[in-house]
Amino acid sequence: MRVLNSVLIFLFVSINGFAQSTDDVFEQEFEKKFNNARLVFHSTYFEKASMLFDTLINQQKEHALTYAYAAMTDFMLYRDPSQNIEKAKALSRKTNVDHSFTMALCSFANGDLSDCELKMKEFLSRYPDNKYGMHILGFTQTDLDRPEDGLETLTNLINKNPSYYPAYNHIGYTYLSLKQEESALKAFKQFLKSDSLNPSALDSVAEGYAAIGEYDIAIANLAKAVLLEPDFAYGWKHLGDIFRQSGEPELAIRAYEKVRKSAKLYGVDFVKSVDKELTALKQ
């Protein structure tokens, strides 16, 4: 009897230990995939981020921050973020490490940038070196028409994390807000140098060249972007914009028509905005 009890105890401990080990492995794999999806989002590759976050939600339905990032991705792709916002808010607890971060993303996705800034500052008061939080804060400040504050935050981010290349993209857009086109292009090139297969990085470089009137180089970069990602509707849209600005209405029409076919992951408002451009060009 003692031998039987010993065997049962051994089996119970072994099975329990195996289950814990399996759970640990799952959590580690999930965190690895989540951090990859998070980096893709911060690199503004929203099409790929959307698919990655959807996959993660199917794997782990209780992770509030994943829903918050999914809501942000919805917002960036002109989709309704309300469902993912509600889910993130319902799952997040004030005791969670990422609670203020989660709430900040929900506020941004809901269009309340001032509240996003407030909540992200609250998060950073406890975790001042968090690169993702600093990144969100920096481009939120720029979007709030305070590019000087945004540039200061993003520059500080790069100083603390020299290898964090996604910040260069928003540094570039902040310089564009400040009418410093050459500095913007330099930052965009630094972004592309570190992420050369990202269609969004090519799109940013194209915007930099377009800002200084180098339309041919801008078009070449956008052509490469949509070749890498045929469903990169932002790229097709910007290609149409540049053709229109440079006096090539027929080429603009072709590019805008490509938007309709490629915008599989985008919301209807995005396509409607392009339809207006098409209607105007065809009149």
mmCIF file of C-alpha atoms in Angstrom, residues 13-163:
data_model
loop_
_atom_site.group_PDB
_atom_site.id
_atom_site.type_symbol
_atom_site.label_atom_id
_atom_site.label_comp_id
_atom_site.label_asym_id
_atom_site.label_seq_id
_atom_site.Cartn_x
_atom_site.Cartn_y
_atom_site.Cartn_z
ATOM 1 C CA VAL A 13 3.710 15.536 -8.983
ATOM 2 C CA SER A 14 5.098 14.579 -12.385
ATOM 3 C CA ILE A 15 1.854 15.322 -14.231
ATOM 4 C CA ASN A 16 1.385 18.584 -12.361
ATOM 5 C CA GLY A 17 4.962 19.598 -13.119
ATOM 6 C CA PHE A 18 4.544 18.678 -16.788
ATOM 7 C CA ALA A 19 1.345 20.764 -17.009
ATOM 8 C CA GLN A 20 3.092 23.764 -15.444
ATOM 9 C CA SER A 21 6.028 23.340 -17.785
ATOM 10 C CA THR A 22 3.692 23.197 -20.799
ATOM 11 C CA ASP A 23 1.882 26.335 -19.613
ATOM 12 C CA ASP A 24 5.209 28.128 -19.183
ATOM 13 C CA VAL A 25 6.290 27.177 -22.690
ATOM 14 C CA PHE A 26 2.955 28.405 -24.102
ATOM 15 C CA GLU A 27 3.271 31.722 -22.258
ATOM 16 C CA GLN A 28 6.840 32.203 -23.450
ATOM 17 C CA GLU A 29 5.878 31.437 -27.041
ATOM 18 C CA PHE A 30 2.884 33.757 -26.822
ATOM 19 C CA GLU A 31 4.996 36.609 -25.431
ATOM 20 C CA LYS A 32 7.543 36.077 -28.189
ATOM 21 C CA LYS A 33 4.851 36.237 -30.874
ATOM 22 C CA PHE A 34 3.173 39.204 -29.179
ATOM 23 C CA ASN A 35 6.411 41.185 -29.049
ATOM 24 C CA ASN A 36 6.989 40.440 -32.734
ATOM 25 C CA ALA A 37 3.468 41.641 -33.616
ATOM 26 C CA ARG A 38 3.995 44.702 -31.448
ATOM 27 C CA LEU A 39 7.210 45.582 -33.266
ATOM 28 C CA VAL A 40 5.487 45.122 -36.633
ATOM 29 C CA PHE A 41 2.755 47.537 -35.513
ATOM 30 C CA HIS A 42 5.259 50.113 -34.291
ATOM 31 C CA SER A 43 7.001 49.754 -37.657
ATOM 32 C CA THR A 44 3.659 50.917 -39.154
ATOM 33 C CA TYR A 45 3.247 47.721 -41.162
ATOM 34 C CA PHE A 46 -0.429 47.676 -40.203
ATOM 35 C CA GLU A 47 -1.584 45.090 -42.748
ATOM 36 C CA LYS A 48 0.780 42.462 -41.362
ATOM 37 C CA ALA A 49 0.144 43.561 -37.749
ATOM 38 C CA SER A 50 -3.595 43.107 -38.239
ATOM 39 C CA MET A 51 -3.194 39.465 -39.221
ATOM 40 C CA LEU A 52 -0.692 38.790 -36.431
ATOM 41 C CA PHE A 53 -2.925 40.257 -33.709
ATOM 42 C CA ASP A 54 -5.943 38.327 -35.006
ATOM 43 C CA THR A 55 -3.939 35.112 -34.729
ATOM 44 C CA LEU A 56 -2.806 35.994 -31.193
ATOM 45 C CA ILE A 57 -6.369 36.731 -30.073
ATOM 46 C CA ASN A 58 -7.422 33.282 -31.287
ATOM 47 C CA GLN A 59 -4.594 31.755 -29.251
ATOM 48 C CA GLN A 60 -5.088 33.774 -26.063
ATOM 49 C CA LYS A 61 -8.487 35.363 -25.566
ATOM 50 C CA GLU A 62 -7.720 36.951 -22.179
ATOM 51 C CA HIS A 63 -4.745 39.185 -23.077
ATOM 52 C CA ALA A 64 -6.011 42.756 -22.774
ATOM 53 C CA LEU A 65 -3.041 44.470 -24.406
ATOM 54 C CA THR A 66 -3.403 42.363 -27.560
ATOM 55 C CA TYR A 67 -6.974 43.634 -27.969
ATOM 56 C CA ALA A 68 -5.770 47.201 -27.373
ATOM 57 C CA TYR A 69 -3.178 46.879 -30.133
ATOM 58 C CA ALA A 70 -5.790 45.273 -32.372
ATOM 59 C CA ALA A 71 -8.014 48.315 -31.726
ATOM 60 C CA MET A 72 -5.150 50.632 -32.682
ATOM 61 C CA THR A 73 -4.605 48.634 -35.864
ATOM 62 C CA ASP A 74 -8.320 48.878 -36.661
ATOM 63 C CA PHE A 75 -8.099 52.637 -36.244
ATOM 64 C CA MET A 76 -5.069 52.922 -38.516
ATOM 65 C CA LEU A 77 -6.800 50.856 -41.207
ATOM 66 C CA TYR A 78 -10.017 52.907 -41.022
ATOM 67 C CA ARG A 79 -11.968 50.084 -39.382
ATOM 68 C CA ASP A 80 -14.317 50.283 -36.409
ATOM 69 C CA PRO A 81 -12.169 49.650 -33.310
ATOM 70 C CA SER A 82 -15.040 49.648 -30.801
ATOM 71 C CA GLN A 83 -15.296 45.882 -30.327
ATOM 72 C CA ASN A 84 -11.595 45.473 -29.556
ATOM 73 C CA ILE A 85 -11.648 48.575 -27.322
ATOM 74 C CA GLU A 86 -14.498 47.137 -25.265
ATOM 75 C CA LYS A 87 -12.745 43.780 -24.963
ATOM 76 C CA ALA A 88 -9.461 45.375 -23.878
ATOM 77 C CA LYS A 89 -11.195 47.504 -21.249
ATOM 78 C CA ALA A 90 -13.178 44.545 -19.924
ATOM 79 C CA LEU A 91 -10.072 42.384 -19.536
ATOM 80 C CA SER A 92 -7.600 44.945 -18.197
ATOM 81 C CA ARG A 93 -7.268 45.367 -14.434
ATOM 82 C CA LYS A 94 -5.763 48.305 -12.551
ATOM 83 C CA THR A 95 -3.351 45.852 -10.948
ATOM 84 C CA ASN A 96 -1.983 44.809 -14.353
ATOM 85 C CA VAL A 97 1.471 46.085 -15.232
ATOM 86 C CA ASP A 98 0.204 47.228 -18.647
ATOM 87 C CA HIS A 99 -3.138 48.691 -17.493
ATOM 88 C CA SER A 100 -2.336 52.378 -18.173
ATOM 89 C CA PHE A 101 -0.662 51.409 -21.468
ATOM 90 C CA THR A 102 -3.748 49.428 -22.498
ATOM 91 C CA MET A 103 -6.053 52.305 -21.590
ATOM 92 C CA ALA A 104 -3.840 54.761 -23.495
ATOM 93 C CA LEU A 105 -4.119 52.683 -26.673
ATOM 94 C CA CYS A 106 -7.894 52.424 -26.224
ATOM 95 C CA SER A 107 -8.118 56.203 -25.896
ATOM 96 C CA PHE A 108 -6.068 56.750 -29.048
ATOM 97 C CA ALA A 109 -8.158 54.229 -30.998
ATOM 98 C CA ASN A 110 -11.262 56.032 -29.751
ATOM 99 C CA GLY A 111 -9.937 59.364 -31.042
ATOM 100 C CA ASP A 112 -9.154 60.849 -27.627
ATOM 101 C CA LEU A 113 -5.490 61.728 -28.081
ATOM 102 C CA SER A 114 -5.320 63.968 -25.004
ATOM 103 C CA ASP A 115 -6.420 61.107 -22.778
ATOM 104 C CA CYS A 116 -3.948 58.808 -24.527
ATOM 105 C CA GLU A 117 -1.143 61.225 -23.678
ATOM 106 C CA LEU A 118 -2.308 61.482 -20.062
ATOM 107 C CA LYS A 119 -2.512 57.714 -19.549
ATOM 108 C CA MET A 120 0.781 57.040 -21.329
ATOM 109 C CA LYS A 121 2.528 59.577 -19.123
ATOM 110 C CA GLU A 122 1.007 57.772 -16.144
ATOM 111 C CA PHE A 123 2.458 54.498 -17.437
ATOM 112 C CA LEU A 124 5.869 56.055 -18.116
ATOM 113 C CA SER A 125 6.008 57.591 -14.640
ATOM 114 C CA ARG A 126 6.424 54.014 -13.409
ATOM 115 C CA TYR A 127 8.289 52.572 -16.402
ATOM 116 C CA PRO A 128 10.222 55.549 -17.808
ATOM 117 C CA ASP A 129 12.436 53.504 -20.132
ATOM 118 C CA ASN A 130 9.684 51.578 -21.896
ATOM 119 C CA LYS A 131 10.427 52.136 -25.575
ATOM 120 C CA TYR A 132 6.939 51.310 -26.807
ATOM 121 C CA GLY A 133 5.331 53.722 -24.373
ATOM 122 C CA MET A 134 7.739 56.501 -25.328
ATOM 123 C CA HIS A 135 7.030 55.824 -28.994
ATOM 124 C CA ILE A 136 3.250 56.056 -28.553
ATOM 125 C CA LEU A 137 3.646 59.229 -26.482
ATOM 126 C CA GLY A 138 5.918 60.858 -29.070
ATOM 127 C CA PHE A 139 3.680 60.394 -32.096
ATOM 128 C CA THR A 140 0.590 61.230 -30.033
ATOM 129 C CA GLN A 141 2.129 64.584 -29.113
ATOM 130 C CA THR A 142 2.876 65.220 -32.781
ATOM 131 C CA ASP A 143 -0.706 64.297 -33.715
ATOM 132 C CA LEU A 144 -1.871 66.776 -31.053
ATOM 133 C CA ASP A 145 -0.132 69.518 -33.095
ATOM 134 C CA ARG A 146 2.770 69.750 -30.668
ATOM 135 C CA PRO A 147 5.580 68.491 -32.905
ATOM 136 C CA GLU A 148 8.286 70.089 -30.758
ATOM 137 C CA ASP A 149 7.152 67.944 -27.801
ATOM 138 C CA GLY A 150 6.877 64.912 -30.042
ATOM 139 C CA LEU A 151 10.371 65.409 -31.400
ATOM 140 C CA GLU A 152 11.795 65.785 -27.909
ATOM 141 C CA THR A 153 10.134 62.551 -26.755
ATOM 142 C CA LEU A 154 11.181 60.597 -29.850
ATOM 143 C CA THR A 155 14.752 61.916 -29.768
ATOM 144 C CA ASN A 156 14.976 60.934 -26.115
ATOM 145 C CA LEU A 157 13.695 57.494 -27.080
ATOM 146 C CA ILE A 158 16.448 57.074 -29.678
ATOM 147 C CA ASN A 159 19.087 58.301 -27.242
ATOM 148 C CA LYS A 160 18.007 55.641 -24.746
ATOM 149 C CA ASN A 161 17.454 52.920 -27.383
ATOM 150 C CA PRO A 162 19.742 53.582 -30.384
ATOM 151 C CA SER A 163 18.691 50.365 -32.146
#
